[in-house]
PDB file of C-alpha atoms in Angstrom:
ATOM      1  CA  MET A   1     -26.604  13.220 -13.071  1.00 49.00           C
ATOM      2  CA  SER A   2     -27.614  12.682 -16.854  1.00 52.00           C
ATOM      3  CA  GLN A   3     -28.720   9.247 -17.753  1.00 56.00           C
ATOM      4  CA  THR A   4     -25.401   8.698 -19.898  1.00 58.00           C
ATOM      5  CA  GLU A   5     -23.097  10.102 -17.289  1.00 62.00           C
ATOM      6  CA  ILE A   6     -21.316   7.104 -15.431  1.00 60.00           C
ATOM      7  CA  PRO A   7     -21.197   7.550 -11.691  1.00 64.00           C
ATOM      8  CA  LYS A   8     -17.689   8.118 -10.195  1.00 84.00           C
ATOM      9  CA  ARG A   9     -16.386   4.863  -8.352  1.00 87.00           C
ATOM     10  CA  THR A  10     -14.043   4.363  -5.413  1.00 91.00           C
ATOM     11  CA  ILE A  11     -11.311   1.505  -6.092  1.00 90.00           C
ATOM     12  CA  ASP A  12      -9.258   0.471  -3.282  1.00 92.00           C
ATOM     13  CA  PHE A  13      -5.577  -0.803  -3.341  1.00 91.00           C
ATOM     14  CA  ARG A  14      -4.696  -2.939  -0.396  1.00 92.00           C
ATOM     15  CA  VAL A  15      -0.777  -3.191  -0.266  1.00 93.00           C
ATOM     16  CA  THR A  16       0.766  -5.713   2.103  1.00 93.00           C
ATOM     17  CA  ILE A  17       4.384  -5.584   2.799  1.00 94.00           C
ATOM     18  CA  ASP A  18       6.451  -8.496   4.091  1.00 94.00           C
ATOM     19  CA  ALA A  19       8.172  -6.459   6.650  1.00 93.00           C
ATOM     20  CA  THR A  20      10.309  -9.279   8.136  1.00 91.00           C
ATOM     21  CA  SER A  21      12.142  -9.751   4.872  1.00 91.00           C
ATOM     22  CA  LEU A  22      13.011  -5.986   4.495  1.00 91.00           C
ATOM     23  CA  PRO A  23      16.757  -4.911   5.255  1.00 85.00           C
ATOM     24  CA  HIS A  24      17.414  -3.272   8.640  1.00 82.00           C
ATOM     25  CA  PRO A  25      20.067  -0.587   8.633  1.00 77.00           C
ATOM     26  CA  GLN A  26      22.540  -0.696  11.732  1.00 68.00           C
ATOM     27  CA  ASP A  27      22.727   2.852  12.678  1.00 70.00           C
ATOM     28  CA  ASP A  28      20.565   5.475  10.893  1.00 72.00           C
ATOM     29  CA  PRO A  29      17.031   4.969   9.531  1.00 74.00           C
ATOM     30  CA  GLY A  30      17.727   7.343   6.897  1.00 69.00           C
ATOM     31  CA  ALA A  31      15.586   9.984   5.234  1.00 71.00           C
ATOM     32  CA  ALA A  32      12.422   9.482   3.268  1.00 70.00           C
ATOM     33  CA  ALA A  33      13.930  11.522   0.514  1.00 76.00           C
ATOM     34  CA  GLU A  34      16.395   8.626  -0.192  1.00 85.00           C
ATOM     35  CA  PRO A  35      14.432   5.415   0.677  1.00 91.00           C
ATOM     36  CA  THR A  36      15.734   1.905   0.232  1.00 91.00           C
ATOM     37  CA  SER A  37      14.432  -0.045  -2.782  1.00 92.00           C
ATOM     38  CA  ILE A  38      12.863  -3.424  -2.019  1.00 91.00           C
ATOM     39  CA  ALA A  39      12.213  -6.342  -4.438  1.00 89.00           C
ATOM     40  CA  GLN A  40       8.789  -6.795  -6.042  1.00 88.00           C
ATOM     41  CA  GLU A  41       8.162  -9.872  -4.181  1.00 89.00           C
ATOM     42  CA  GLN A  42       8.403  -8.171  -0.849  1.00 92.00           C
ATOM     43  CA  GLY A  43       4.993  -6.520  -1.419  1.00 91.00           C
ATOM     44  CA  TYR A  44       1.461  -7.738  -2.854  1.00 91.00           C
ATOM     45  CA  ILE A  45      -1.538  -5.534  -4.116  1.00 89.00           C
ATOM     46  CA  VAL A  46      -5.221  -6.655  -4.012  1.00 88.00           C
ATOM     47  CA  VAL A  47      -7.545  -4.260  -6.052  1.00 88.00           C
ATOM     48  CA  THR A  48     -11.221  -4.090  -5.249  1.00 84.00           C
ATOM     49  CA  ALA A  49     -14.217  -2.466  -6.926  1.00 67.00           C
ATOM     50  CA  SER A  50     -12.895  -2.409 -10.503  1.00 57.00           C
ATOM     51  CA  ARG A  51     -14.814  -3.415 -13.205  1.00 62.00           C
ATOM     52  CA  GLU A  52     -12.112  -5.462 -14.765  1.00 63.00           C
ATOM     53  CA  ILE A  53      -8.703  -6.274 -12.890  1.00 63.00           C
ATOM     54  CA  MET A  54      -6.602  -7.585 -15.682  1.00 58.00           C
ATOM     55  CA  SER A  55      -3.501  -8.318 -13.185  1.00 58.00           C
ATOM     56  CA  GLN A  56      -2.927  -7.548  -9.492  1.00 63.00           C
ATOM     57  CA  GLY A  57      -0.087  -8.909  -7.107  1.00 68.00           C
ATOM     58  CA  ALA A  58       3.448  -7.900  -6.961  1.00 70.00           C
ATOM     59  CA  GLY A  59       3.642  -4.579  -8.257  1.00 70.00           C
ATOM     60  CA  ASP A  60       2.305  -4.733 -11.834  1.00 76.00           C
ATOM     61  CA  ILE A  61      -1.354  -3.809 -11.902  1.00 83.00           C
ATOM     62  CA  ALA A  62      -3.824  -3.344 -14.756  1.00 83.00           C
ATOM     63  CA  PHE A  63      -7.494  -2.293 -14.102  1.00 83.00           C
ATOM     64  CA  ALA A  64     -10.198  -0.495 -15.711  1.00 84.00           C
ATOM     65  CA  ALA A  65     -11.302   3.037 -14.429  1.00 86.00           C
ATOM     66  CA  ASP A  66     -12.693   6.233 -15.514  1.00 87.00           C
ATOM     67  CA  VAL A  67     -11.241   9.793 -15.317  1.00 88.00           C
ATOM     68  CA  GLY A  68     -12.406  11.244 -12.149  1.00 90.00           C
ATOM     69  CA  ASP A  69     -12.694   7.888 -10.372  1.00 91.00           C
ATOM     70  CA  THR A  70     -11.186   7.743  -6.641  1.00 93.00           C
ATOM     71  CA  LEU A  71      -8.168   5.535  -5.962  1.00 93.00           C
ATOM     72  CA  ARG A  72      -7.547   4.731  -2.369  1.00 95.00           C
ATOM     73  CA  PHE A  73      -4.046   3.169  -1.180  1.00 95.00           C
ATOM     74  CA  PHE A  74      -3.907   1.407   2.034  1.00 95.00           C
ATOM     75  CA  ILE A  75      -0.950  -0.240   3.244  1.00 95.00           C
ATOM     76  CA  SER A  76      -0.122  -2.588   6.176  1.00 95.00           C
ATOM     77  CA  SER A  77       2.589  -5.203   7.200  1.00 94.00           C
ATOM     78  CA  GLY A  78       1.889  -9.010   7.054  1.00 91.00           C
ATOM     79  CA  SER A  79       0.883  -8.884  10.862  1.00 90.00           C
ATOM     80  CA  ASN A  80      -1.667  -6.048   9.830  1.00 90.00           C
ATOM     81  CA  ASN A  81       0.638  -3.644  11.581  1.00 90.00           C
ATOM     82  CA  PHE A  82       0.692  -5.361  14.822  1.00 89.00           C
ATOM     83  CA  GLU A  83       4.304  -6.424  15.230  1.00 88.00           C
ATOM     84  CA  GLN A  84       5.947  -4.080  12.428  1.00 92.00           C
ATOM     85  CA  PRO A  85       3.835  -1.210  11.456  1.00 94.00           C
ATOM     86  CA  VAL A  86       4.360   0.558   7.977  1.00 95.00           C
ATOM     87  CA  LEU A  87       2.942   3.917   7.153  1.00 95.00           C
ATOM     88  CA  LEU A  88       2.589   5.103   3.652  1.00 95.00           C
ATOM     89  CA  GLU A  89       4.238   8.502   3.314  1.00 94.00           C
ATOM     90  CA  ASP A  90       4.214   9.295  -0.452  1.00 94.00           C
ATOM     91  CA  ILE A  91       3.007   8.347  -3.915  1.00 94.00           C
ATOM     92  CA  ARG A  92       5.792   9.382  -6.469  1.00 93.00           C
ATOM     93  CA  HIS A  93       5.400   9.232 -10.274  1.00 94.00           C
ATOM     94  CA  THR A  94       8.786   8.075 -11.669  1.00 94.00           C
ATOM     95  CA  GLU A  95       8.043   7.639 -15.417  1.00 95.00           C
ATOM     96  CA  GLY A  96       5.440   6.898 -18.163  1.00 94.00           C
ATOM     97  CA  ASP A  97       1.945   8.193 -18.234  1.00 94.00           C
ATOM     98  CA  GLU A  98       0.735  10.209 -15.274  1.00 93.00           C
ATOM     99  CA  ILE A  99      -2.494   8.329 -14.665  1.00 92.00           C
ATOM    100  CA  LEU A 100      -2.764   9.657 -10.971  1.00 93.00           C
ATOM    101  CA  GLY A 101      -3.562  13.063 -10.056  1.00 89.00           C
ATOM    102  CA  ASP A 102      -4.258  14.999  -6.769  1.00 84.00           C
ATOM    103  CA  CYS A 103      -2.830  12.360  -4.226  1.00 92.00           C
ATOM    104  CA  ALA A 104      -3.050  13.351  -0.647  1.00 94.00           C
ATOM    105  CA  ILE A 105      -3.348  11.587   2.696  1.00 95.00           C
ATOM    106  CA  GLN A 106      -6.703  11.301   4.338  1.00 95.00           C
ATOM    107  CA  VAL A 107      -7.429  10.364   7.843  1.00 95.00           C
ATOM    108  CA  VAL A 108     -11.132   9.650   8.251  1.00 95.00           C
ATOM    109  CA  GLU A 109     -12.927   8.490  11.517  1.00 96.00           C
ATOM    110  CA  ARG A 110     -15.603   5.821  11.263  1.00 94.00           C
ATOM    111  CA  GLU A 111     -17.334   3.508  13.515  1.00 93.00           C
ATOM    112  CA  ALA A 112     -15.766  -0.015  13.437  1.00 90.00           C
ATOM    113  CA  ILE A 113     -16.581  -3.332  15.060  1.00 90.00           C
ATOM    114  CA  ALA A 114     -14.581  -5.368  17.396  1.00 88.00           C
ATOM    115  CA  PRO A 115     -15.442  -8.830  19.080  1.00 87.00           C
ATOM    116  CA  ASP A 116     -16.724  -8.768  22.642  1.00 86.00           C
ATOM    117  CA  SER A 117     -15.042 -11.200  24.965  1.00 81.00           C
ATOM    118  CA  ASP A 118     -17.470 -14.006  24.306  1.00 76.00           C
ATOM    119  CA  ALA A 119     -16.531 -13.628  20.537  1.00 70.00           C
ATOM    120  CA  LEU A 120     -19.972 -14.156  19.426  1.00 80.00           C
ATOM    121  CA  SER A 121     -20.968 -10.682  19.972  1.00 87.00           C
ATOM    122  CA  THR A 122     -19.534  -7.321  18.869  1.00 89.00           C
ATOM    123  CA  HIS A 123     -19.324  -3.682  20.082  1.00 87.00           C
ATOM    124  CA  LEU A 124     -18.827  -0.254  18.159  1.00 90.00           C
ATOM    125  CA  PHE A 125     -15.857   1.913  18.540  1.00 90.00           C
ATOM    126  CA  THR A 126     -14.553   5.080  16.654  1.00 94.00           C
ATOM    127  CA  ARG A 127     -11.580   4.286  14.660  1.00 92.00           C
ATOM    128  CA  GLN A 128      -9.230   6.404  12.512  1.00 93.00           C
ATOM    129  CA  PHE A 129      -8.592   4.888   8.903  1.00 92.00           C
ATOM    130  CA  GLU A 130      -5.615   6.367   7.283  1.00 93.00           C
ATOM    131  CA  PHE A 131      -4.870   5.988   3.294  1.00 95.00           C
ATOM    132  CA  PHE A 132      -3.741   7.907   0.382  1.00 96.00           C
ATOM    133  CA  GLU A 133      -6.496   9.123  -2.000  1.00 96.00           C
ATOM    134  CA  CYS A 134      -5.966   9.951  -5.676  1.00 95.00           C
ATOM    135  CA  THR A 135      -7.975  10.718  -8.567  1.00 93.00           C
ATOM    136  CA  VAL A 136      -7.704   8.961 -11.859  1.00 91.00           C
ATOM    137  CA  GLY A 137      -6.236  11.444 -14.449  1.00 90.00           C
ATOM    138  CA  GLY A 138      -5.858   9.731 -17.567  1.00 88.00           C
ATOM    139  CA  ASP A 139      -5.190   6.417 -19.543  1.00 89.00           C
ATOM    140  CA  GLY A 140      -1.981   4.696 -20.186  1.00 91.00           C
ATOM    141  CA  THR A 141       0.867   3.039 -17.991  1.00 90.00           C
ATOM    142  CA  GLY A 142       2.863   4.869 -15.391  1.00 92.00           C
ATOM    143  CA  SER A 143       5.289   3.820 -12.754  1.00 92.00           C
ATOM    144  CA  TYR A 144       5.261   5.024  -9.257  1.00 93.00           C
ATOM    145  CA  ASP A 145       7.039   4.488  -6.139  1.00 93.00           C
ATOM    146  CA  LEU A 146       5.160   4.008  -2.848  1.00 94.00           C
ATOM    147  CA  ILE A 147       7.333   5.453   0.083  1.00 95.00           C
ATOM    148  CA  PHE A 148       6.692   4.066   3.338  1.00 95.00           C
ATOM    149  CA  ALA A 149       8.327   3.984   6.817  1.00 95.00           C
ATOM    150  CA  LEU A 150       8.682   0.737   8.591  1.00 95.00           C
ATOM    151  CA  TYR A 151       8.609   0.734  12.481  1.00 93.00           C
ATOM    152  CA  ASP A 152       9.446  -1.848  15.018  1.00 90.00           C
ATOM    153  CA  GLN A 153       9.162  -1.623  19.034  1.00 87.00           C
ATOM    154  CA  ASP A 154      11.874  -0.686  21.250  1.00 85.00           C
ATOM    155  CA  GLU A 155      12.773  -2.004  24.714  1.00 87.00           C
ATOM    156  CA  ASP A 156       9.732  -0.387  26.358  1.00 90.00           C
ATOM    157  CA  ALA A 157       7.314  -1.435  23.481  1.00 85.00           C
ATOM    158  CA  GLN A 158       7.258   1.969  22.047  1.00 88.00           C
ATOM    159  CA  PRO A 159       7.373   2.509  18.144  1.00 89.00           C
ATOM    160  CA  ARG A 160      10.824   2.927  16.775  1.00 90.00           C
ATOM    161  CA  LEU A 161      11.454   4.010  13.114  1.00 92.00           C
ATOM    162  CA  VAL A 162      13.468   1.235  11.305  1.00 92.00           C
ATOM    163  CA  SER A 163      13.952   3.012   8.005  1.00 93.00           C
ATOM    164  CA  HIS A 164      12.266   4.302   4.870  1.00 94.00           C
ATOM    165  CA  TYR A 165      11.509   2.190   1.773  1.00 94.00           C
ATOM    166  CA  ARG A 166      10.101   2.298  -1.737  1.00 94.00           C
ATOM    167  CA  TRP A 167       8.350  -0.196  -3.640  1.00 93.00           C
ATOM    168  CA  ALA A 168       8.119   0.293  -7.328  1.00 91.00           C
ATOM    169  CA  LEU A 169       4.641  -0.013  -8.780  1.00 88.00           C
ATOM    170  CA  ARG A 170       3.437  -0.012 -12.316  1.00 87.00           C
ATOM    171  CA  LEU A 171      -0.184   0.937 -13.313  1.00 88.00           C
ATOM    172  CA  THR A 172      -1.905   0.330 -16.497  1.00 84.00           C
ATOM    173  CA  LYS A 173      -5.337   1.950 -16.735  1.00 82.00           C
ATOM    174  CA  SER A 174      -7.735   1.530 -19.394  1.00 79.00           C
TER     175      SER A 174
END
């Protein structure tokens, strides 16, 4: 790497969805191709590792990054996917500048920590982390839909698809 070349960074986007406030269809959960739109206040984003974050929160994000930087999108429900898990299925460009390029789901195994029974010590275990990873492709402002599935539990405590949703996100990259 030359002295003038800036090292590429990884910027994490942590999306939390208020799953308890989402509408639940009565019969058919519908298809991911036609997800139900949700309001901006039903989701929240925290952005990390950016040199400058001009705004973050309910779907209107402004941040500094360089072309080629990596963006990772993580999603969970307010219960951290314990009661009502959500699964990010797609990120779709809807209008404006295409500042995201090469988005793909990633599943990475890493060592994680968990408390032992006495809560003062920990143990390691292997865990799978799932996220969407994109590269920064340019400057500007673009609108994107985060497409996700919401699950709850059936009578036997097994995951059951509730429906597919879309949360509109506007990204401004400088």
